[in-house]
PDB file of C-alpha atoms in Angstrom:
ATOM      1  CA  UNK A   7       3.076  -5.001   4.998  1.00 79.00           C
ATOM      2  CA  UNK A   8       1.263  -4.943   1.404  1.00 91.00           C
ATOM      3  CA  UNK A   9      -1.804  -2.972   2.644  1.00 95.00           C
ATOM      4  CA  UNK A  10      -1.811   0.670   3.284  1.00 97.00           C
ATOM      5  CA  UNK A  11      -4.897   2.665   4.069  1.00 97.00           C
ATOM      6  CA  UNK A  12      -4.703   6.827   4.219  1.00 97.00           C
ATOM      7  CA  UNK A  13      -7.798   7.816   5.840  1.00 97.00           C
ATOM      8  CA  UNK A  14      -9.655  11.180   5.349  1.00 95.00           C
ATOM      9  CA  UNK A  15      -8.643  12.724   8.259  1.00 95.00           C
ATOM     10  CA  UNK A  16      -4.688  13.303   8.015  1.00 95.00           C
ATOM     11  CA  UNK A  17      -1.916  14.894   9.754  1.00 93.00           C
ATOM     12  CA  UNK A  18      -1.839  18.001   9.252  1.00 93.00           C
ATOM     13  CA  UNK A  19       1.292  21.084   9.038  1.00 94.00           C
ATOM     14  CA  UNK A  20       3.280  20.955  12.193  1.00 94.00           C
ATOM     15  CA  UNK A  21       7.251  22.359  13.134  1.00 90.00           C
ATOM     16  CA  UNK A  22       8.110  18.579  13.993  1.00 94.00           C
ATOM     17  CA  UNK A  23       6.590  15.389  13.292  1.00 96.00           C
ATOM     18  CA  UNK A  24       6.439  11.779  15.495  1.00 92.00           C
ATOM     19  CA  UNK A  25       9.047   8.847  15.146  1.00 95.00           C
ATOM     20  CA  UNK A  26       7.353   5.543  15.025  1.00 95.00           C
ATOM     21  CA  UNK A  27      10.130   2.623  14.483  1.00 95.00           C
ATOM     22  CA  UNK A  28       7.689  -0.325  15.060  1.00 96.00           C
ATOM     23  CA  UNK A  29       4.863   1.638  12.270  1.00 96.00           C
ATOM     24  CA  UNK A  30       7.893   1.460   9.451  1.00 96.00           C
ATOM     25  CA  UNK A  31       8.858  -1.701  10.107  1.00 95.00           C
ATOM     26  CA  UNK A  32       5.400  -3.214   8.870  1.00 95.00           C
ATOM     27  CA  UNK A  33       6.168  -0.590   5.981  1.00 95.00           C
ATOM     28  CA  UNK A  34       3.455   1.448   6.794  1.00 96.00           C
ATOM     29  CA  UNK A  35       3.274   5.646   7.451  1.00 97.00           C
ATOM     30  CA  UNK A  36       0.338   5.398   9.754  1.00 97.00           C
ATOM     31  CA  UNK A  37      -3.489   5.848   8.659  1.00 97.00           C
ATOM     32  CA  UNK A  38      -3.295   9.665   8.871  1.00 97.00           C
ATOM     33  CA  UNK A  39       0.046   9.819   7.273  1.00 97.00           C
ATOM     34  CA  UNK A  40       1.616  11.162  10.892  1.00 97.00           C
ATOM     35  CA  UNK A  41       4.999   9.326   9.760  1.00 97.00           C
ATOM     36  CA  UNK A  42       5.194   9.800   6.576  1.00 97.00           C
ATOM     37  CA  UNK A  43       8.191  12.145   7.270  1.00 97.00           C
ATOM     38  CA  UNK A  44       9.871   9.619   9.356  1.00 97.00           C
ATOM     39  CA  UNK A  45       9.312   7.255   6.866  1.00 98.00           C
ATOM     40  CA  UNK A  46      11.372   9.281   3.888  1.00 97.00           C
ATOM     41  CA  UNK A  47      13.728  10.208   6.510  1.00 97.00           C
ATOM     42  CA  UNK A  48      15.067   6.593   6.681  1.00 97.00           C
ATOM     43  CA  UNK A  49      14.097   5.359   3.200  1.00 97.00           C
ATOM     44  CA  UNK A  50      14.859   8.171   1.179  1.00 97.00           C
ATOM     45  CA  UNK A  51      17.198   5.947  -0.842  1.00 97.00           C
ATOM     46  CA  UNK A  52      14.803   3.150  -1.261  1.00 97.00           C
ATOM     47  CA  UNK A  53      14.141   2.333  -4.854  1.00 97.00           C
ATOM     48  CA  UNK A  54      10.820   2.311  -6.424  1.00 97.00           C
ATOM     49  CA  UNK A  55       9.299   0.450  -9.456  1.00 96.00           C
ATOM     50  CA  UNK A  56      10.786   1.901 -12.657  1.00 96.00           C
ATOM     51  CA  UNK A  57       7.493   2.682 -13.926  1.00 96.00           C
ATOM     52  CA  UNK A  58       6.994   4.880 -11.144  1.00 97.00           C
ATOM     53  CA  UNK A  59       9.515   7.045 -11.696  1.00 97.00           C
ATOM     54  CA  UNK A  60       8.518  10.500 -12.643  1.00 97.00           C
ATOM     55  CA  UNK A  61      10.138  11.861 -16.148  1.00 95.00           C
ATOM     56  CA  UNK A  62      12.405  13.926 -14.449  1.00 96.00           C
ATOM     57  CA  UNK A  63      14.147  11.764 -11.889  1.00 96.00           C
ATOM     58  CA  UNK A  64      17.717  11.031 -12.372  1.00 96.00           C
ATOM     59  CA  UNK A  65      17.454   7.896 -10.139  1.00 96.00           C
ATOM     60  CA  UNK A  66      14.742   5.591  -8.316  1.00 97.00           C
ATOM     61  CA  UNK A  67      14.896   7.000  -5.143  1.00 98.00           C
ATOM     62  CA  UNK A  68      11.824   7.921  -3.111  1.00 98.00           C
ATOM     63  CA  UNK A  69      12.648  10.606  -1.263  1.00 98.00           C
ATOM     64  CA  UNK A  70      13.760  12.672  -5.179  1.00 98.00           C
ATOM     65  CA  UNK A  71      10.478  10.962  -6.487  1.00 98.00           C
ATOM     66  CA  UNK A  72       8.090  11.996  -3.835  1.00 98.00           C
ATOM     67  CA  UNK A  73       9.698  15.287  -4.274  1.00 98.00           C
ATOM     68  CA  UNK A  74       9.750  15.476  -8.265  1.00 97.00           C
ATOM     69  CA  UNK A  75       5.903  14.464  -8.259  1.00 97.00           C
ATOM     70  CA  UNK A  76       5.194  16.867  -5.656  1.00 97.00           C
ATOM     71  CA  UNK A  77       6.637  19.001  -8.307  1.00 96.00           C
ATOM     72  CA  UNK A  78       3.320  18.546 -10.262  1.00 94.00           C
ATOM     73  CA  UNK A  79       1.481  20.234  -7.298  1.00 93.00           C
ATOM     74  CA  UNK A  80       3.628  22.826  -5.891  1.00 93.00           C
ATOM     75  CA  UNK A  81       6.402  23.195  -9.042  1.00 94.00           C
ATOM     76  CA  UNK A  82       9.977  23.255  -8.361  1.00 95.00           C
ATOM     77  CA  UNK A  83       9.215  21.895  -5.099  1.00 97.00           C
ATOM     78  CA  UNK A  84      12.350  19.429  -2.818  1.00 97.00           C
ATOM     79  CA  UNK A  85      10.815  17.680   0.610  1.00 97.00           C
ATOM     80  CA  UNK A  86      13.599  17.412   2.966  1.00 97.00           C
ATOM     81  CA  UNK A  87      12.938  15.005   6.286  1.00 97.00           C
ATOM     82  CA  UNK A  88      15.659  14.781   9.188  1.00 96.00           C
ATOM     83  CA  UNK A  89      15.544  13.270  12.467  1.00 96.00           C
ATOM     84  CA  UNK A  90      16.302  14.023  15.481  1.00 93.00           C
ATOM     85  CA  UNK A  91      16.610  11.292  17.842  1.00 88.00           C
ATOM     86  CA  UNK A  92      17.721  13.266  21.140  1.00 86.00           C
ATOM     87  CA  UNK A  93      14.133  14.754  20.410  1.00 86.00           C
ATOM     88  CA  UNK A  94      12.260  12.180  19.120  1.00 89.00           C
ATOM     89  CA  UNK A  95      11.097  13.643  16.061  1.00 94.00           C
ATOM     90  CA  UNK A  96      11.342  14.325  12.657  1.00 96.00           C
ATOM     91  CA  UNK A  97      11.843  17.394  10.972  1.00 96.00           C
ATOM     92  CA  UNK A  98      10.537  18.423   7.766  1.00 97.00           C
ATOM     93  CA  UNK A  99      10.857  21.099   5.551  1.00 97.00           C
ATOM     94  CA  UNK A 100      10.183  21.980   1.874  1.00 97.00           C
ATOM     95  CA  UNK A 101      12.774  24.254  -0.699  1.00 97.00           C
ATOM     96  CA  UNK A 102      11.938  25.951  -4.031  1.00 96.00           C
ATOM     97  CA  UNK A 103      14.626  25.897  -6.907  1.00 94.00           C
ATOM     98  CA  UNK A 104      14.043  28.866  -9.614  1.00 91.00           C
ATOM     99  CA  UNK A 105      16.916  28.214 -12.041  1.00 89.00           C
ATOM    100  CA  UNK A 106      20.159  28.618  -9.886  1.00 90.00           C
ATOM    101  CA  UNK A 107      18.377  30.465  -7.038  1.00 94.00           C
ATOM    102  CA  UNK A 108      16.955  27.806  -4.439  1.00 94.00           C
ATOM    103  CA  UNK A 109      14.794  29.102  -1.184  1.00 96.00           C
ATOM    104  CA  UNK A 110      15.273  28.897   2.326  1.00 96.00           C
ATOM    105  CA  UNK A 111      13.685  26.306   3.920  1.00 96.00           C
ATOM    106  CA  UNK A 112      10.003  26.560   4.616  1.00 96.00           C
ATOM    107  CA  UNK A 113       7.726  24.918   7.589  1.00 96.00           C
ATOM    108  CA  UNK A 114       4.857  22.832   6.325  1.00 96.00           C
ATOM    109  CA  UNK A 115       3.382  25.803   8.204  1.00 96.00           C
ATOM    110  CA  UNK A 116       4.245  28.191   5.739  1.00 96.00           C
ATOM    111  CA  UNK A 117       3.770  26.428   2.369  1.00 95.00           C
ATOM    112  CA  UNK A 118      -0.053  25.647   1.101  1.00 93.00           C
ATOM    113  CA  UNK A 119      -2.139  23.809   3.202  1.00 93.00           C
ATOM    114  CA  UNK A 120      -2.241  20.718   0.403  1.00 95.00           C
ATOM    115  CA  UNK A 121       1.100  20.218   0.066  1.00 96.00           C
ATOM    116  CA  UNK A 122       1.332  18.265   3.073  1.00 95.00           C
ATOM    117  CA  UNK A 123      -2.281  16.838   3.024  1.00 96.00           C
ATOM    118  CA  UNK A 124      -1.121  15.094   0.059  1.00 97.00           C
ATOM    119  CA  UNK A 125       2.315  14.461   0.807  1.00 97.00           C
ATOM    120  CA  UNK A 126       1.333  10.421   2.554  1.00 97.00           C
ATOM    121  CA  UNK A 127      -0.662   9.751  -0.709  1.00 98.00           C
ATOM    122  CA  UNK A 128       2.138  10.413  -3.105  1.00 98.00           C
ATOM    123  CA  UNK A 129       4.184   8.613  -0.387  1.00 98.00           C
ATOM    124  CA  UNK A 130       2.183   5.585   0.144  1.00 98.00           C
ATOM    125  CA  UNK A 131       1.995   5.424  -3.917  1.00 98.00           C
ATOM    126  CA  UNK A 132       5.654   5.437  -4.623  1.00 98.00           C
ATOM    127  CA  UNK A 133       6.875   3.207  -1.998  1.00 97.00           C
ATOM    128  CA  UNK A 134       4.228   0.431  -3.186  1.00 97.00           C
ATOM    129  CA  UNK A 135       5.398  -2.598  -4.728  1.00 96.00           C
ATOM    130  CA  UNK A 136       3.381  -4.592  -7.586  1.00 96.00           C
ATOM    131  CA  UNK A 137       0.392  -6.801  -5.610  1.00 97.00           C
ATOM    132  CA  UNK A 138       0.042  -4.047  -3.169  1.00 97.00           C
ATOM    133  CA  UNK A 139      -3.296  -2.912  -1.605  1.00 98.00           C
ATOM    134  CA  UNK A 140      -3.725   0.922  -1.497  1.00 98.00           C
ATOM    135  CA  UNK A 141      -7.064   2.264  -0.207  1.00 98.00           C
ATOM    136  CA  UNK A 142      -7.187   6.417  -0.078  1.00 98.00           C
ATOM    137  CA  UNK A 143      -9.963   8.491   1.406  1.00 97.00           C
ATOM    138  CA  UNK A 144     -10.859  11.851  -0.537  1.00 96.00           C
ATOM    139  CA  UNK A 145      -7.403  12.314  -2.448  1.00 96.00           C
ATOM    140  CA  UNK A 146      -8.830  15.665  -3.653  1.00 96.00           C
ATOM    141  CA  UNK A 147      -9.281  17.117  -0.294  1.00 94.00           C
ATOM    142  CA  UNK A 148      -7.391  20.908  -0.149  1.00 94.00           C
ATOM    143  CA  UNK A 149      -6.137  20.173  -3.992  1.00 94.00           C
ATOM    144  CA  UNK A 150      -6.682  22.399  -6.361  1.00 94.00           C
ATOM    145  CA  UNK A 151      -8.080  20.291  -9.992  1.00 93.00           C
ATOM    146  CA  UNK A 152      -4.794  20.832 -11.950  1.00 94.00           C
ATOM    147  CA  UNK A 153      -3.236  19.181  -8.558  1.00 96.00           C
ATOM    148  CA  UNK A 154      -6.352  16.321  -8.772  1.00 96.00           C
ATOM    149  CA  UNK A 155      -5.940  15.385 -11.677  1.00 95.00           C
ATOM    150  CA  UNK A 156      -1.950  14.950 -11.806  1.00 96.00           C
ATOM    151  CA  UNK A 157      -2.823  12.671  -8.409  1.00 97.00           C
ATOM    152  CA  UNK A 158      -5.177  10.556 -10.651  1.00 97.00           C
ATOM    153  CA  UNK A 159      -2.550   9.918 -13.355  1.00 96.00           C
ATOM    154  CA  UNK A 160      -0.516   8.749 -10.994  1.00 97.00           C
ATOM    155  CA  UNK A 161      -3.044   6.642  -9.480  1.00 97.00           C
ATOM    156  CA  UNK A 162      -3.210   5.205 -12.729  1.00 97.00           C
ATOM    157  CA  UNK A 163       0.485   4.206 -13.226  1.00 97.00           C
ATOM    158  CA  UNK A 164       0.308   2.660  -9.986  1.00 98.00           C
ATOM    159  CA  UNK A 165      -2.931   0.669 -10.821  1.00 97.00           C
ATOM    160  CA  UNK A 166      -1.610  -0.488 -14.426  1.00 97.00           C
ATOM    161  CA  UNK A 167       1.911  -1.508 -12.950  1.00 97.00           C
ATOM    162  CA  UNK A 168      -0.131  -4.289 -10.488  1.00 97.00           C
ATOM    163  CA  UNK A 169      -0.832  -1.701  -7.395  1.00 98.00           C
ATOM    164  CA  UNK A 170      -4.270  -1.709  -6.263  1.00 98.00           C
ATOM    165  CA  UNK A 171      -5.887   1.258  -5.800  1.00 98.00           C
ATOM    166  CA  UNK A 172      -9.080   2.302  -4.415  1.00 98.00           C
ATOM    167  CA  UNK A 173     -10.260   5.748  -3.848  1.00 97.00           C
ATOM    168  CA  UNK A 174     -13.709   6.871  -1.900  1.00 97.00           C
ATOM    169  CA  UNK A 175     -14.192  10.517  -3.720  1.00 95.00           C
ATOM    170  CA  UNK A 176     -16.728  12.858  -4.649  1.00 93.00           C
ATOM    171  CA  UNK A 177     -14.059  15.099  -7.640  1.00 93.00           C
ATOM    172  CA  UNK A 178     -15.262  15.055 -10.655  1.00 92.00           C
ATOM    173  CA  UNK A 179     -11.529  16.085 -11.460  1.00 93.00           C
ATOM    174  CA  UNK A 180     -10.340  13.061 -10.458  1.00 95.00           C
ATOM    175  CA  UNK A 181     -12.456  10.520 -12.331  1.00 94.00           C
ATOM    176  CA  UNK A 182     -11.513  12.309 -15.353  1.00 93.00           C
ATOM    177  CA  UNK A 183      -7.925  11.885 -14.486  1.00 96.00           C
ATOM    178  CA  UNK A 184      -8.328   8.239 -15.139  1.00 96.00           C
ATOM    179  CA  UNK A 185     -10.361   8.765 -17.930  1.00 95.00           C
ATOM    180  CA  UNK A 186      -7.621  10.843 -19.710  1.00 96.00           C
ATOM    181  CA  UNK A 187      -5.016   8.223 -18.525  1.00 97.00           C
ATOM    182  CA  UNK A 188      -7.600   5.333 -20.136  1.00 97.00           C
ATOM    183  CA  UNK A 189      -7.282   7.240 -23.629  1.00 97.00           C
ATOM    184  CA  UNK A 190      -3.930   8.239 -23.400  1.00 97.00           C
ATOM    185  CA  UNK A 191      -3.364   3.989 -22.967  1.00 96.00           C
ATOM    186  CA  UNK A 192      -1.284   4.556 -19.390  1.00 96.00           C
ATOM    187  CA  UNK A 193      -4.390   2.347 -17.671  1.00 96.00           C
ATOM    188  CA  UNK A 194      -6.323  -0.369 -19.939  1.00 96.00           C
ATOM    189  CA  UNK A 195      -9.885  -0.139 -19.593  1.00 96.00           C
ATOM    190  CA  UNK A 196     -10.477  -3.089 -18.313  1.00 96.00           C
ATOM    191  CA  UNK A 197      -7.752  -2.196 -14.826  1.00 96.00           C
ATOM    192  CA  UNK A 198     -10.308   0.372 -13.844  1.00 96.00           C
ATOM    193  CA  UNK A 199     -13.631   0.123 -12.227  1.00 95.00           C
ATOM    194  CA  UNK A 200     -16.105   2.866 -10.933  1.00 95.00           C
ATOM    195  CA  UNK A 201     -18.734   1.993  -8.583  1.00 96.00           C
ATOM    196  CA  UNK A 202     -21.331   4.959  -7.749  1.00 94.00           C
ATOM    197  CA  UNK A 203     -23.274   4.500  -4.455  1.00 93.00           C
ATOM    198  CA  UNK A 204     -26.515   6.167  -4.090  1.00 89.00           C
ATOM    199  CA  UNK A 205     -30.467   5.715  -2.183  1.00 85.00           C
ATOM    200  CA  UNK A 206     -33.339   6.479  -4.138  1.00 82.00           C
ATOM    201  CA  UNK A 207     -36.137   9.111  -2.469  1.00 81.00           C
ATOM    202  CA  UNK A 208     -37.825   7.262   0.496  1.00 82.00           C
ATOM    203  CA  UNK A 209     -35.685   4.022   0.567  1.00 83.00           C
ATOM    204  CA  UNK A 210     -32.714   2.926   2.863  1.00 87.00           C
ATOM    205  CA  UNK A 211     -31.128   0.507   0.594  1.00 91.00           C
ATOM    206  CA  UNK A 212     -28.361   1.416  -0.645  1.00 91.00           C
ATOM    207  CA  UNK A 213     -27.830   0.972  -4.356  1.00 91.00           C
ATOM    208  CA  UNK A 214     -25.029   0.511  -6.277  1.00 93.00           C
ATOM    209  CA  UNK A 215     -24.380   1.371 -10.562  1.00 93.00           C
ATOM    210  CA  UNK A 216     -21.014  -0.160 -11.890  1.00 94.00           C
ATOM    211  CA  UNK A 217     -19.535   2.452 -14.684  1.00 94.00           C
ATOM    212  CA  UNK A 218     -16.971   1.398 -17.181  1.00 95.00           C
ATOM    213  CA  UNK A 219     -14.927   3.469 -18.882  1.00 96.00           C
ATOM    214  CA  UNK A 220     -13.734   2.642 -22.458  1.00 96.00           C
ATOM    215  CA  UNK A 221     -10.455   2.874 -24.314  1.00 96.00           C
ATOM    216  CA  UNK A 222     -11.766   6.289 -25.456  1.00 96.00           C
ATOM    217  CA  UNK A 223     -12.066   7.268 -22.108  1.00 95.00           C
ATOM    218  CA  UNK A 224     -15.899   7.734 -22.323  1.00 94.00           C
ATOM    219  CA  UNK A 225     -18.229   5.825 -19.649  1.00 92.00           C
ATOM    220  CA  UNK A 226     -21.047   3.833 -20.675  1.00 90.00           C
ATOM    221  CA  UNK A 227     -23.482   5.031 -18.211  1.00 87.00           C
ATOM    222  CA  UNK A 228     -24.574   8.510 -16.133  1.00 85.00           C
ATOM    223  CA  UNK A 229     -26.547   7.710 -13.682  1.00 84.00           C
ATOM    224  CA  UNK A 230     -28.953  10.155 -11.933  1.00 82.00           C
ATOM    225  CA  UNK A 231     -26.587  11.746  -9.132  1.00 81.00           C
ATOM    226  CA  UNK A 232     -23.303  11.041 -10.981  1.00 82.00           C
ATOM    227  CA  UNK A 233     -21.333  14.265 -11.351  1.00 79.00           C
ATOM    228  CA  UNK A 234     -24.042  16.046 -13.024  1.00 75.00           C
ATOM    229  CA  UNK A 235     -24.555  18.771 -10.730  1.00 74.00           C
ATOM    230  CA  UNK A 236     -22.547  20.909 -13.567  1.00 75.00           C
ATOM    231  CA  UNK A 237     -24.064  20.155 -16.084  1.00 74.00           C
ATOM    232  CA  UNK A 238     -27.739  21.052 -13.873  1.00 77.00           C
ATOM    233  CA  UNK A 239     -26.415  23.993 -12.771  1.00 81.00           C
ATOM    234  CA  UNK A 240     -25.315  25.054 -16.545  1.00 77.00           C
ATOM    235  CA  UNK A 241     -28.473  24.815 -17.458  1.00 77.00           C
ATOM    236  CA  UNK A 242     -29.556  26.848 -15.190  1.00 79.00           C
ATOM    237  CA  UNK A 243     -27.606  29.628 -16.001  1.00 83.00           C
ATOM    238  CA  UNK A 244     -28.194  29.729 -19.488  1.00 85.00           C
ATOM    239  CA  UNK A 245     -31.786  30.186 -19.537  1.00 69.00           C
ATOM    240  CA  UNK A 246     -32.854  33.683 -20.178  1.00 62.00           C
TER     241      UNK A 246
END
C-alpha cells in the first residue's frame, strides 16, 4: 500500500472510466493510472501532507490539490470525478474558471492530450504519505517543458518531505527542474541522485555514471551522451 508504480504506457482520454474497489483499497490507481478517477471520486476529501499543498489551496484536500497543481499545466483548470454505480464507471470531466466566468464541462476528449496523461502522476504524488515508494515512467511524455518542469518541482517536494521518487526519463527539462529546486533549497543535494545508463561502441555491458548535483544546482560531471545533444547541435548551427 506504500508502493505505487505509473508505467509509461497510461490510460488514455475516454467519456467514462473503470471502477476498481479492490485496486483502492491497497491505495493504489492501477499501473496505467486507469482509476485514477475512481480514486479522487471517493477520496477527494482525503488530506495530504501539508507540505504538499500547493500555494493556492484553501484546504488539504486531494481532489482541490490535484486540481490546483494541474493548474500549473493547464491554468485555471478544476478535475471533477463522479460515479456511477448503476453503470459501473466513473465519470470525469475538467472546468475552466476566468475570473467569475467558469466553462462548461469538458471530456478528457476535448481538453489537451497531457492533461490526462499526467493527471495519475500528480495523483499518485499527492496522495503519498512520507516513506512512500513512487516509481514513474517518462513523466514528460505529451508535456510541454513549462509543464515538465513544474512536474519536477513537485517531484522534489515530494522527495524532500520523505517520498521516494524515481523517474526513468530522457527530458532534459526535467533534470533541470530538480536542479532549480536544489538551488532554490526545496530538495538538499544530498536527497537527489542521477544515475545515467549508457554502452560504449561495440560492447554489451551496460555502464552506469552517478551525477550529483550541488547546492548550486550545478552537476559535477557530463558524461558523453548526457543531454548534450543541444549543445552538439548548437554548434552545429553556428558555424559559418
Amino acid at each position: 500500500k506504500s508502493f505505487q508504480y505509473i508505467a509509461t504506457e497510461r490510460v488514455t482520454p475516454m467519456i467514462t472510466y473503470s471502477l476498481s474497489d479492490e485496486t483502492l483499497e491497497q491505495n493504489q490507481i492501477g499501473t496505467k493510472g486507469e482509476y485514477t478517477a475512481h480514486y479522487l471520486a471517493r477520496y477527494r476529501h482525503q488530506v495530504i501532507l501539508k507540505n504538499l499543498r500547493h500555494k493556492d489551496s484553501k484546504t488539504s484536500q486531494l481532489l482541490e490539490n490535484v486540481s490546483l497543481w494541474l493548474s500549473e499545466i493547464s491554468e485555471n483548470i478544476e478535475v471533477k470525478a463522479k460515479v456511477y454505480e448503476e453503470l459501473q464507471s466513473v465519470d470525469l470531466k475538467y472546468t475552466y474558471t476566468y475570473g467569475k466566468t467558469t466553462t462548461q464541462d469538458f471530456t478528457p476528449l476535448n481538453v489537451g492530450f497531457g492533461i490526462t496523461y499526467v493527471l495519475p502522476i500528480i495523483t499518485a504524488i499527492l496522495k503519498a504519505k512520507e516513506g512512500d515508494l513512487i516509481i514513474i515512467e517518462n513523466p514528460e511524455t505529451h508535456l510541454h517543458p513549462k509543464a515538465q518542469s513544474k512536474i519536477a518541482m513537485l517531484c522534489s517536494i515530494a522527495a524532500a518531505n520523505g517520498i521516494q521518487i524515481i523517474l526513468e526519463t530522457h527530458s532534459d527539462h526535467i533534470l533541470n527542474g530538480i536542479r532549480v529546486a536544489t538551488k532554490e533549497n526545496i530538495l538538499e543535494p544530498e536527497q537527489s541522485k542521477i544515475y545515467y545508463f549508457r554502452k560504449d561502441k561495440d560492447n554489451l555491458e551496460t555502464k552506469i555514471d552517478q551525477i550529483n548535483i550541488d547546492s548550486n544546482g550545478a552537476i559535477d560531471r557530463y558524461p558523453k551522451g548526457f543531454f548534450d545533444q543541444f549543445d552538439e547541435d548548437l554548434d552545429r548551427l553556428i558555424v559559418w
